[in-house]
Short mmCIF file of C-alpha atoms in Angstrom, two decimals:
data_model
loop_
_atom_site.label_atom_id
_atom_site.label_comp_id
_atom_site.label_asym_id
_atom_site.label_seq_id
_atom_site.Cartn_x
_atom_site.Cartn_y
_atom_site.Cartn_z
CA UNK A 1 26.70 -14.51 16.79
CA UNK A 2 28.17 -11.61 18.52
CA UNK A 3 31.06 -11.45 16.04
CA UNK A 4 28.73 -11.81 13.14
CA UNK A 5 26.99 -9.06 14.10
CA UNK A 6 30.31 -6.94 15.06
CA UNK A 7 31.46 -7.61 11.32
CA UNK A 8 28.20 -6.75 9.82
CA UNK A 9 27.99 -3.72 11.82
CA UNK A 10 32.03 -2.58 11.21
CA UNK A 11 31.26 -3.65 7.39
CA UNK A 12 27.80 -1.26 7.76
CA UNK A 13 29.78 1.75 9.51
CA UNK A 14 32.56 1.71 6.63
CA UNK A 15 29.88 1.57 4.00
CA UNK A 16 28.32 4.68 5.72
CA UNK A 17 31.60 6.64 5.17
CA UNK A 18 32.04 5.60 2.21
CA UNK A 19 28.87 6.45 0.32
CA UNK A 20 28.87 9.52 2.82
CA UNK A 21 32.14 10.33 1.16
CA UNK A 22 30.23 9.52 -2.23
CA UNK A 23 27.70 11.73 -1.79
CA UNK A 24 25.15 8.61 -1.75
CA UNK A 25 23.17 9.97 0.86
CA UNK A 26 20.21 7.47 0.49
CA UNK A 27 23.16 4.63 0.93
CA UNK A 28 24.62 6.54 3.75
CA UNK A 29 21.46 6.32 5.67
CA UNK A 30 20.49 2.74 4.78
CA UNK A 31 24.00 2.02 5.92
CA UNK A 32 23.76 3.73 9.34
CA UNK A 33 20.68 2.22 9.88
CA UNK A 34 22.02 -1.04 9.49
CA UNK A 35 24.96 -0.52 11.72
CA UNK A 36 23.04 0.86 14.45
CA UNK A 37 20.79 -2.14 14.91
CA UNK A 38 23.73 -4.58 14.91
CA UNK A 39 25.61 -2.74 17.42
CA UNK A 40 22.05 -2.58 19.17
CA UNK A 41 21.77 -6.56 19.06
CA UNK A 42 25.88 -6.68 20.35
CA UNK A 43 24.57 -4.67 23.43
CA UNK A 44 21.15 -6.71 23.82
CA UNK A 45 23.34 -10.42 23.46
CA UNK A 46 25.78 -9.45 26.19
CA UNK A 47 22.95 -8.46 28.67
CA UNK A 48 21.69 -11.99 27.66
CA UNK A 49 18.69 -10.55 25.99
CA UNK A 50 16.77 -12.25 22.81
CA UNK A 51 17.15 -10.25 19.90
CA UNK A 52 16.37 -12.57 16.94
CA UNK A 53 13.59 -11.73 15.01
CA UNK A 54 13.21 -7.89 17.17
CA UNK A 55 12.56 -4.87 14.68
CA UNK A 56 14.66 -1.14 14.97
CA UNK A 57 12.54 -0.10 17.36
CA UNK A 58 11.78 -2.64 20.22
CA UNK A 59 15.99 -2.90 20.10
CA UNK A 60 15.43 0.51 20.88
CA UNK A 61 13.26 0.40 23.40
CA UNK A 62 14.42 -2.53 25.72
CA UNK A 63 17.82 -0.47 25.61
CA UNK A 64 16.40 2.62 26.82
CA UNK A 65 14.50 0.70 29.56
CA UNK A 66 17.77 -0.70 30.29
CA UNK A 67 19.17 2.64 30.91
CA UNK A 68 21.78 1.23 28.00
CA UNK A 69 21.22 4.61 25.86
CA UNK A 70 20.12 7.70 27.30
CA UNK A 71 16.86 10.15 26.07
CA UNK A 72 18.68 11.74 24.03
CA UNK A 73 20.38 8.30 22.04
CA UNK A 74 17.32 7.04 21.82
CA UNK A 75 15.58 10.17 20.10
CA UNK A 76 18.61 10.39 17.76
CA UNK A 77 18.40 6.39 17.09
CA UNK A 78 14.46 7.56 16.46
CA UNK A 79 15.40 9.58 13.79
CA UNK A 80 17.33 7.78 11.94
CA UNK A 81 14.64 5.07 11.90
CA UNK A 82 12.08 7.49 10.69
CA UNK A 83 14.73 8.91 7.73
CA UNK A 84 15.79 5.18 7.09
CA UNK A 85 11.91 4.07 6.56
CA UNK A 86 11.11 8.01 4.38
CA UNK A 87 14.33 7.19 2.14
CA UNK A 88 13.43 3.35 1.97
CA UNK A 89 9.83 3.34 0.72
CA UNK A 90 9.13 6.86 -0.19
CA UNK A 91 11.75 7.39 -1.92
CA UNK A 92 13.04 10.74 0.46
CA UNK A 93 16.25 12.22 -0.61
CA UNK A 94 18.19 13.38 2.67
CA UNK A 95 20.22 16.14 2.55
CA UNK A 96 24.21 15.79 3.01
CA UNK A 97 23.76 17.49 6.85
CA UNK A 98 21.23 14.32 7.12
CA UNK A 99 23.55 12.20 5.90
CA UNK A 100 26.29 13.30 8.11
CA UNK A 101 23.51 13.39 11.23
CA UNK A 102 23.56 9.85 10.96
CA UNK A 103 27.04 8.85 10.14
CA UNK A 104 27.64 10.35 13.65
CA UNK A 105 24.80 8.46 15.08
CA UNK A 106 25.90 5.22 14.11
CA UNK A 107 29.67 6.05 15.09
CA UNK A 108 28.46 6.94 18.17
CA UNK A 109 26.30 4.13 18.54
CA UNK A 110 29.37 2.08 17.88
CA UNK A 111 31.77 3.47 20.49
CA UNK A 112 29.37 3.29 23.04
CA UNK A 113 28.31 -0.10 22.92
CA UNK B 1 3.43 -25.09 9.72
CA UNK B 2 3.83 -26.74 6.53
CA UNK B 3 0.60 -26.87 5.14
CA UNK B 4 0.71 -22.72 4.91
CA UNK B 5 3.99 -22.74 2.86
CA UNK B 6 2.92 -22.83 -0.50
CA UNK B 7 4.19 -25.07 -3.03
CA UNK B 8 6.91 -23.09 -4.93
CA UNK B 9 7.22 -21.09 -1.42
CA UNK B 10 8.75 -24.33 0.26
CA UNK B 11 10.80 -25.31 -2.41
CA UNK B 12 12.38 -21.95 -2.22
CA UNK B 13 12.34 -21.67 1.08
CA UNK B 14 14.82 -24.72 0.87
CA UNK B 15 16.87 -23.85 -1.69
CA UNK B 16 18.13 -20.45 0.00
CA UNK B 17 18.45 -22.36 3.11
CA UNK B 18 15.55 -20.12 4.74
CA UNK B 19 12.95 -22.71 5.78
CA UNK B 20 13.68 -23.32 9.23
CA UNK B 21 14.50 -19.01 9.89
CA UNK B 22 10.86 -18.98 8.31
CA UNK B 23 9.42 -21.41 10.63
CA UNK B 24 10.88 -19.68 13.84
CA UNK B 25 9.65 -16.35 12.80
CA UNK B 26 6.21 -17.70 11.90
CA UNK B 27 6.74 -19.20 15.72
CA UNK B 28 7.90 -15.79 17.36
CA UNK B 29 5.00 -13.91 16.24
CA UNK B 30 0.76 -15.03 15.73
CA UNK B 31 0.25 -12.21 14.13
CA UNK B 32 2.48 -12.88 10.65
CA UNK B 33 0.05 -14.16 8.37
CA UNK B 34 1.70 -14.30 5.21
CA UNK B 35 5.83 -13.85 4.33
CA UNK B 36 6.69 -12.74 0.80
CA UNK B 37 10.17 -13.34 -1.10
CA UNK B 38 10.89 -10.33 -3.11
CA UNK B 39 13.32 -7.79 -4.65
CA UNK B 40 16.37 -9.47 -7.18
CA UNK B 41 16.45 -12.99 -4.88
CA UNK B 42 13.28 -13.87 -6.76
CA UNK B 43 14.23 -14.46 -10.35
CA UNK B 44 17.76 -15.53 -8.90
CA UNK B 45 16.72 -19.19 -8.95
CA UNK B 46 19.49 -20.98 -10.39
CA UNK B 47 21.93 -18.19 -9.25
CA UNK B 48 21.77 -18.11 -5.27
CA UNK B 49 23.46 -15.23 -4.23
CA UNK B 50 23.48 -11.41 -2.54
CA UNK B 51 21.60 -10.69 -0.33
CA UNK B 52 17.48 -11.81 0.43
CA UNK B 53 14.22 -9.64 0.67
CA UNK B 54 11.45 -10.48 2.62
CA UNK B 55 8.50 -8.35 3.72
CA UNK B 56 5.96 -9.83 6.73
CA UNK B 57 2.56 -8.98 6.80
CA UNK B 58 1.63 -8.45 10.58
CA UNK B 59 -1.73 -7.75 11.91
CA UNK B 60 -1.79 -4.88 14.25
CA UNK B 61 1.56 -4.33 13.39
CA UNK B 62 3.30 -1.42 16.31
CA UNK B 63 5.03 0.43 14.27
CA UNK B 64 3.64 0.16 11.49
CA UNK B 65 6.71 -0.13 9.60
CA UNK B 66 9.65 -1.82 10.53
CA UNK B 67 13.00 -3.61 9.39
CA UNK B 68 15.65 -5.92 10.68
CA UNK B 69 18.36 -7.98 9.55
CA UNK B 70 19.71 -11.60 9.87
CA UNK B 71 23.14 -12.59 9.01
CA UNK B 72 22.85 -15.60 7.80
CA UNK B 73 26.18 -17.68 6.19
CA UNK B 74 27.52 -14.80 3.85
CA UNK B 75 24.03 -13.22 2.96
CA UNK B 76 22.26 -10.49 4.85
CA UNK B 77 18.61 -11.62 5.18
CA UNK B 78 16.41 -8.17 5.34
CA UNK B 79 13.04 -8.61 6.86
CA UNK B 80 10.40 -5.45 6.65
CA UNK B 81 7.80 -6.12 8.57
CA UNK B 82 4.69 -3.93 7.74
CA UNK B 83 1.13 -3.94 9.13
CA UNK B 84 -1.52 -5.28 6.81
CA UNK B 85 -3.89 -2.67 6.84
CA UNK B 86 -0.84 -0.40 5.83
CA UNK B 87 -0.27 -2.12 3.04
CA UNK B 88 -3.50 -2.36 1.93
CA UNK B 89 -3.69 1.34 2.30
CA UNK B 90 -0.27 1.35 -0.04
CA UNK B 91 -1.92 -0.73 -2.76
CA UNK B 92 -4.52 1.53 -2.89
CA UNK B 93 -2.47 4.42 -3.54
CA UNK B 94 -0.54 2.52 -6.17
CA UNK B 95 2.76 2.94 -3.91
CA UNK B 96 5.45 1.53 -5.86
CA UNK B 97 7.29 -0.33 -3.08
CA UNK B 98 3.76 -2.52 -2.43
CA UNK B 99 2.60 -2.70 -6.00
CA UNK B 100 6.43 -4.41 -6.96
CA UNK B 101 5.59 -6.53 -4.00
CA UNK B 102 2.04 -7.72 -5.12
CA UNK B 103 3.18 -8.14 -9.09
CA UNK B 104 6.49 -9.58 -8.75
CA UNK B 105 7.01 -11.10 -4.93
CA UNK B 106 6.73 -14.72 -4.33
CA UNK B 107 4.40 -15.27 -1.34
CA UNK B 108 6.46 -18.17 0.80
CA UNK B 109 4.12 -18.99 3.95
CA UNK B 110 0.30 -17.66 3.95
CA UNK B 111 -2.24 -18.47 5.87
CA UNK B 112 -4.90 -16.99 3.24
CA UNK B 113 -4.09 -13.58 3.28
CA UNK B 114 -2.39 -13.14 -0.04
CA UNK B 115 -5.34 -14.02 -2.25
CA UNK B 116 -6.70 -10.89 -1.37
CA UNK B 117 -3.81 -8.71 -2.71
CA UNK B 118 -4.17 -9.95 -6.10
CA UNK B 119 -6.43 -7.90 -7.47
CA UNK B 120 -4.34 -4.80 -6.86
CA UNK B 121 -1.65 -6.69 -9.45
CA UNK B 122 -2.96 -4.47 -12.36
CA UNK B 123 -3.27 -1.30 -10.20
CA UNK B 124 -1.08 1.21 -12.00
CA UNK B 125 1.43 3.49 -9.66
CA UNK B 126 0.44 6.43 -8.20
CA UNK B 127 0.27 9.73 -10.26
CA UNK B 128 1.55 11.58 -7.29
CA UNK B 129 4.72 9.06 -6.66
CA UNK B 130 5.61 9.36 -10.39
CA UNK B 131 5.65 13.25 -9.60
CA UNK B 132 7.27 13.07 -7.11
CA UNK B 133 10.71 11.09 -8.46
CA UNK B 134 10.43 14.08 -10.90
CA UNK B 135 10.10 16.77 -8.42
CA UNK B 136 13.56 15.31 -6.86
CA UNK B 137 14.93 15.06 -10.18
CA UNK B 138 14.64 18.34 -10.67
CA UNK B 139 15.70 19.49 -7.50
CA UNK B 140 18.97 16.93 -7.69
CA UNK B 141 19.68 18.55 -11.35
CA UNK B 142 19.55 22.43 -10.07
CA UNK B 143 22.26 21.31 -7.38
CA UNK B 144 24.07 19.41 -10.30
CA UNK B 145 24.10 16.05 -8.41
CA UNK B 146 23.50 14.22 -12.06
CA UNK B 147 24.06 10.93 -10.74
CA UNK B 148 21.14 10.97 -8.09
CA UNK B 149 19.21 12.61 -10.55
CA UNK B 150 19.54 10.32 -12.83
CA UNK B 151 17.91 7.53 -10.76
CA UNK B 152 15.37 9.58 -10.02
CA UNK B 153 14.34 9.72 -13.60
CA UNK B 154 14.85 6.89 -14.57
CA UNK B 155 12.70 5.77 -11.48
CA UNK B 156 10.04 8.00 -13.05
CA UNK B 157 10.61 7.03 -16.55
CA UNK B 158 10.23 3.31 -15.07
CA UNK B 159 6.70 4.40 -13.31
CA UNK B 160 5.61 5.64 -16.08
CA UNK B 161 5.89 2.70 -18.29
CA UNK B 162 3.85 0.68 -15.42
CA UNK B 163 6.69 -0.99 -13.92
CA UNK B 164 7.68 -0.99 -10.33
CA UNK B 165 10.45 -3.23 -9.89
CA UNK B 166 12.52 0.60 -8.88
CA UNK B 167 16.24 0.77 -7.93
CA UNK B 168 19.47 2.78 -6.38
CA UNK B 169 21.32 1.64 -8.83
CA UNK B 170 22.50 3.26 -11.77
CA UNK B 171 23.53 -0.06 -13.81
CA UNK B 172 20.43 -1.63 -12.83
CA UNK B 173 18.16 1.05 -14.28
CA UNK B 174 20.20 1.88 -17.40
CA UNK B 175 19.60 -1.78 -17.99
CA UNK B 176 16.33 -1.64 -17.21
CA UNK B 177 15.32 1.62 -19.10
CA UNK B 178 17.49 0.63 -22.13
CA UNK B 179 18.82 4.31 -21.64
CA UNK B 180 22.46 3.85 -22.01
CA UNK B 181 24.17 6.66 -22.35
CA UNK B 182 22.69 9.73 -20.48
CA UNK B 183 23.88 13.43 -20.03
CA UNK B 184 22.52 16.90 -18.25
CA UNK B 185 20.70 17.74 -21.45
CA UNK B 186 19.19 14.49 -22.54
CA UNK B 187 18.26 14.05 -18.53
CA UNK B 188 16.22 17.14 -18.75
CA UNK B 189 14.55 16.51 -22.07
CA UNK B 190 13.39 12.98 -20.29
CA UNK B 191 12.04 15.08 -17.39
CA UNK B 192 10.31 17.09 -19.68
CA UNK B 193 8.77 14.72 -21.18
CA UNK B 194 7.59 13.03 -18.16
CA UNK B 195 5.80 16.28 -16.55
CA UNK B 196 3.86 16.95 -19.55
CA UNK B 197 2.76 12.75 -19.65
CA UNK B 198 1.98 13.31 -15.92
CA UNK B 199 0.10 16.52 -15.82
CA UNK B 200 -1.98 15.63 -19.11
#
């Protein structure tokens, strides 16, 4: 599973630089999104830690308890949740320095875990 | 379990191969009560593949609003899972991301929930979401990003013909729309249009 998940995140990650790149900002964020809570789930598995079936934000939360991402990650992570959900369903359109926000975020999110 | 799939809800659940992830969501969580198929995967019958929409209805959902992914064989299974009362709340608005869900989703499991939805199915979108595609529109066209602003039109132009099945894509829409071949001038004429349908 962890290799699925490493794939789908990589696969995510490239599709966020991409569409970044694009100027698809509403892709961009989806994508980040998406690559963030694999690379979330990659973290969770190796600690031995269910993750099937867990939303954005209890992945976020049982890392942060963890001590896996710091205050800070987990505000960031936050964010992008929030933007992900506006762009989603209310159909938000983030700005490129949004965009690039959470390309960071998820590259970030990548190295670290 | 089984008696709360419904009938065309198990046979699709079988056919994409999504019964038994169904069953162990059902089991992770009492407070699902109903699990909807929806987005392209629905009139993709014949044709299984991409990737597979579903939105769970939660009771006392914390937050309110949230999303997470499966992988399963080649397919990315995206679940939303959304508090009821939300979504009730959403219907009532006539927000188009509920409204597609009510007219065009495919309830798979319910335990008697659904029912209830139906009589937002002729609920027409929101004045204010229609207004606001065209407010982006416009804002998208004065930075002369044409290709975001055409979705957004069309997105409006879609709302405002009572349909909610929206999209990011460009193809999909122009299909959609029957608009085929669009420019900056024709875009704003469409926008136009729209405002003064939307403010009368």
């Amino acid at each position: 599973m962890k290799d699925k998940f490493l794939t789908g995140a990589k696969r995510a990650l490239e599709e966020t630089r991409k569409t970044l790149k694009e100027e698809r900002f509403e892709m961009c964020i989806i994508n980040a999104h998406m690559s963030c809570e694999y690379m979330m789930k990659i973290s969770l598995e190796k600690m031995h830690s269910k993750v099937r079936f867990m939303g954005f934000k209890d992945l976020m939360g049982i890392l942060k308890r963890q001590k896996l991402i710091s205050a800070s990650q987990y505000d960031e992570l936050e964010k992008l949740r929030r933007l992900r959900n506006k762009v989603y369903h209310e159909a938000y359109i983030p700005s490129k320095k949004e965009a690039e926000s959470a390309f960071k975020i998820a590259r970030k999110i990548l190295e670290k875990c | 379990m089984n008696k709360h799939f419904t009938e065309n809800g198990l046979y699709m659940a079988k056919r994409f191969k999504i019964r038994k992830f169904i069953e162990n969501l059902i089991d992770s969580d009492v407070n699902i009560e109903t699990v909807v198929l929806f987005g392209s995967s629905v009139s993709k019958i014949e044709k299984i593949s991409g990737d597979i929409d579903l939105l769970a209805l939660k009771r006392n959902a914390k937050p309110q609003l949230d999303v997470f992914h499966e992988l399963l064989d080649n397919k990315i299974l995206e679940v939303t899972v959304i508090d009821i009362d939300k979504f009730e709340r959403e219907l009532r608005a006539g927000h188009p991301f509920a409204l597609n869900i009510v007219r065009n989703g495919l309830p798979l499991y319910d335990r008697g929930l659904w029912n209830n939805f139906l009589r937002y199915k002729s609920k027409q979108p929101g004045q204010r979401f229609i207004a606001s595609y065209l407010n982006k529109a416009r804002k998208l066209l004065k930075e002369k990003r044409l290709p975001a602003a055409t979705i957004y039109v069309l997105n409006a132009l879609l709302l405002s013909q009572n349909k909610v099945d929206l999209s990011h894509k460009l193809d999909n829409l122009k299909e959609k729309t029957n608009v085929k071949n669009i420019n900056e001038e024709a875009l704003t004429n469409i926008l136009k249009e729209l405002r003064v349908k939307v403010e009368r």
